[in-house]
Short mmCIF file of C-alpha atoms and ligand atoms in Angstrom, two decimals:
data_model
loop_
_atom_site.label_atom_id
_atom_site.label_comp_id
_atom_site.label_asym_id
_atom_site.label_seq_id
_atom_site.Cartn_x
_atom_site.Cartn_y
_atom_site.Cartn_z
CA UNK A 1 0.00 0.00 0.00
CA UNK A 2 1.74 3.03 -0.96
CA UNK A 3 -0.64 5.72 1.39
CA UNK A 4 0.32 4.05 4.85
CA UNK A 5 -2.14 6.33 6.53
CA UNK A 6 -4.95 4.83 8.38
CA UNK A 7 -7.86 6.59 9.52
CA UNK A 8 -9.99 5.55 12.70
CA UNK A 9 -12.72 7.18 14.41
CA UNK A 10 -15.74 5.93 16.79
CA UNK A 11 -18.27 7.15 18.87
CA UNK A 12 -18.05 7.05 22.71
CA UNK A 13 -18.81 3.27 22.72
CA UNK A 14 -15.88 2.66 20.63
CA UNK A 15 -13.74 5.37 22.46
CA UNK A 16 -11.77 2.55 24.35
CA UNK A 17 -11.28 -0.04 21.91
CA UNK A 18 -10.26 2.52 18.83
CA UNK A 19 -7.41 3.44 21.02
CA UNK A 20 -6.02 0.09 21.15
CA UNK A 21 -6.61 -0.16 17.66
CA UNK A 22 -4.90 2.96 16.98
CA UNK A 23 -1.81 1.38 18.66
CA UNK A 24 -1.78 -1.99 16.54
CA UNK A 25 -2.19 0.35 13.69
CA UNK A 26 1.44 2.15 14.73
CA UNK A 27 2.82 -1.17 15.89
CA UNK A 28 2.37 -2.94 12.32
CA UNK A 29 3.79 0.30 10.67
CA UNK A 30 1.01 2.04 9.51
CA UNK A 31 0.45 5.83 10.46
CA UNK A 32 -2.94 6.43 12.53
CA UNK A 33 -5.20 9.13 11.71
CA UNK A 34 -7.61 9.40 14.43
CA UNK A 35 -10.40 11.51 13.52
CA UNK A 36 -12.00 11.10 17.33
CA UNK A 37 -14.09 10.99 19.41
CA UNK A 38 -11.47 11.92 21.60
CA UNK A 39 -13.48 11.03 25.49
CA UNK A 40 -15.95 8.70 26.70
CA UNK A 41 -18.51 11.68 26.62
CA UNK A 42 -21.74 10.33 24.85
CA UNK A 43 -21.60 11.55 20.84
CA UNK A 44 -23.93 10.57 18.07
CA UNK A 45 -22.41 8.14 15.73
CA UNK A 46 -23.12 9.17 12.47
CA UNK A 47 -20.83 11.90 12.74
CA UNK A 48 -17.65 9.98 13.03
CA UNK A 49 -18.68 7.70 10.22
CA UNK A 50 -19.49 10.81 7.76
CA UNK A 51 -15.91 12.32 8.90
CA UNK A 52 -13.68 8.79 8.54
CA UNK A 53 -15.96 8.36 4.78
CA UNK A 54 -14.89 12.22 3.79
CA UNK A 55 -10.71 10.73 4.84
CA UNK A 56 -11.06 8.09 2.66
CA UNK A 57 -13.20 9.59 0.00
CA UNK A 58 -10.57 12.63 -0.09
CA UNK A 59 -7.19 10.79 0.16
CA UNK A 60 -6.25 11.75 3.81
CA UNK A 61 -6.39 8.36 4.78
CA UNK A 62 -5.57 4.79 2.20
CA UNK A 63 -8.15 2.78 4.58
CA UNK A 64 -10.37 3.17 7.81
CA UNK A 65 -10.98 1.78 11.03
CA UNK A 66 -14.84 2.03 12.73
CA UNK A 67 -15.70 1.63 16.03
CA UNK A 68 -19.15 1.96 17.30
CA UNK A 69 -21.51 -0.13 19.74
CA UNK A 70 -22.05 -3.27 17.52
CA UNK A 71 -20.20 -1.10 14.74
CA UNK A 72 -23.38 -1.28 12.69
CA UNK A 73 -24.53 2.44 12.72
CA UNK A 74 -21.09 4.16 12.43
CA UNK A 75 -20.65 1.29 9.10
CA UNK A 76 -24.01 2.52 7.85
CA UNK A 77 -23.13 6.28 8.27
CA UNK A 78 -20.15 5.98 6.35
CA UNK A 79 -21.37 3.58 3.71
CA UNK A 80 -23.59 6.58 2.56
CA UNK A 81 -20.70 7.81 1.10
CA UNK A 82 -20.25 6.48 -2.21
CA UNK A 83 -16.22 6.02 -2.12
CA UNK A 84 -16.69 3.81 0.81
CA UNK A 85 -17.02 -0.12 1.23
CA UNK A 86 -17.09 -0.28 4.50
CA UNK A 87 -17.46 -4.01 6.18
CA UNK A 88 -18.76 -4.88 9.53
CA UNK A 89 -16.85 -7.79 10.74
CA UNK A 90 -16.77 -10.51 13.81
CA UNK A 91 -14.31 -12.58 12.91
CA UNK A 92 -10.74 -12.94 10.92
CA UNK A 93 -12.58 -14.77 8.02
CA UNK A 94 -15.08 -12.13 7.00
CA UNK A 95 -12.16 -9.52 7.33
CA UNK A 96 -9.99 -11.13 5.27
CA UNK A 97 -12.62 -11.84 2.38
CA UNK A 98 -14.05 -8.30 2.44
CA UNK A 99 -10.38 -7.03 1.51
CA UNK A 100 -9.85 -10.09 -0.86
CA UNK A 101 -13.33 -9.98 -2.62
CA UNK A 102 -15.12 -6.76 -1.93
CA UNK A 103 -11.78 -4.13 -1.59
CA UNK A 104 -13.42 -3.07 1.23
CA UNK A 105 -11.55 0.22 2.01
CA UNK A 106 -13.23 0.62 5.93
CA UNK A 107 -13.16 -1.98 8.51
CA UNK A 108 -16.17 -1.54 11.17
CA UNK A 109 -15.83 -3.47 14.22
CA UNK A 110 -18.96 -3.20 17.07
CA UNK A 111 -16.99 -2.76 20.90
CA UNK A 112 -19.74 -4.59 22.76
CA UNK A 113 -19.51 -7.99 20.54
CA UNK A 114 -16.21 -8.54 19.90
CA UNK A 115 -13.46 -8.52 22.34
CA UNK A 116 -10.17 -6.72 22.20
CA UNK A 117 -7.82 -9.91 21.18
CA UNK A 118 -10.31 -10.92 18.51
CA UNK A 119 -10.67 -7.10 17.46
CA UNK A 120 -6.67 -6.57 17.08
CA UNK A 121 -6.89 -10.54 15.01
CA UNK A 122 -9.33 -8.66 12.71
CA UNK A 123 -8.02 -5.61 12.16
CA UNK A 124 -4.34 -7.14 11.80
CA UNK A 125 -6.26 -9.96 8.90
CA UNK A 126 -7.71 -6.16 7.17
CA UNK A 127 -4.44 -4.58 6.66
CA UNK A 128 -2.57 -7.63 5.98
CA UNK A 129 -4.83 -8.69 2.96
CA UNK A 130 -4.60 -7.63 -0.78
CA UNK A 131 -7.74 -7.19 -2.94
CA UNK A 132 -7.08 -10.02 -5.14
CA UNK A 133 -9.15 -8.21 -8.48
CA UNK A 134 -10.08 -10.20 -11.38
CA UNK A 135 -13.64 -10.99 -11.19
CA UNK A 136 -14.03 -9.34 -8.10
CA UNK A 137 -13.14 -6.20 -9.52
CA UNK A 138 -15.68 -6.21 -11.88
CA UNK A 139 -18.27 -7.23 -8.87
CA UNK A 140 -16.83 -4.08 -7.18
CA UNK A 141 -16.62 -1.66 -10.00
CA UNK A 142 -20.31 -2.20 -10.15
CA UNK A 143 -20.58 -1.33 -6.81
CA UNK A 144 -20.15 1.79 -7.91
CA UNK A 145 -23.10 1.94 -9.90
CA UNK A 146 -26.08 0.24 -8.67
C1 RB5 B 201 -24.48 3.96 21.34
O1 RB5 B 201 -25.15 3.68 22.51
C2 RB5 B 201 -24.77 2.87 20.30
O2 RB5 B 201 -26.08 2.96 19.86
C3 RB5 B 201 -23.79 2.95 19.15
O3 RB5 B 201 -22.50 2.84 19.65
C4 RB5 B 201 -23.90 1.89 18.09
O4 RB5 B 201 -23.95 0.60 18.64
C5 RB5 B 201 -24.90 2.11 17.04
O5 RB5 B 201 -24.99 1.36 16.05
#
């Protein structure tokens, strides 16, 4: 990946875990972009998803981490953008497909259903798998249309 920047935001659910995340993110030798929130004080979710869509969408950031609740309505926030394939996973497996069949360029994981160890598993599978393109680029491309 030439951009080594990855973004990460959540909302105060996610608060905790995202700054774990963030850390894995350094530790593997990517540079974190955290886009907040930045306490535990209650927020509203779509707004972190909007702001980590715009990152990737604009080029600040090559791919983005989610945290939310159950990482469902901080994925659906930033799915509404229409540069972002963003993937709400539970498990290595699903992580490691959505990059290798879907280019899914934003990871979403939910704070109250996973646990940390399986969380940093996940995100590690994300940034450690290549889309592999072929016919899964032409699945994805029309993505972009439908
Ligand atoms: C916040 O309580 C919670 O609703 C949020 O983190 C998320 O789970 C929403 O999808």
């Amino acid at each position: 990946m030439a951009d080594r920047t990855i973004a990460l935001a959540s909302d105060h659910a996610g608060y905790d875990l995202k700054l774990e995340l963030a850390c894995l993110v350094a530790d593997l030798g990517f540079e974190p972009l955290d886009l907040g929130t930045h306490d535990r004080e209650s927020v509203d979710y779509p707004d972190f998803g909007a702001e980590l869509g715009r990152a990737v969408a604009d080029g600040r950031a090559a791919l983005g981490v989610l945290v939310c609740g159950t990482g469902i309505g901080i994925s659906i926030a930033a799915n509404r953008n229409p540069a972002v394939r963003a993937a709400l996973c539970h498990d290595t497996t699903t992580a490691r497909l959505a990059r290798q069949h879907n280019d899914a360029n934003v990871l979403s994981i939910g704070a109250r259903t996973t646990g940390p160890e399986t969380a940093k598993d996940i995100l590690r599978a994300f940034l450690e798998t290549p889309f592999e393109g072929g016919r899964h680029a032409r699945r994805v491309d029309k993505l972009a249309t439908c």
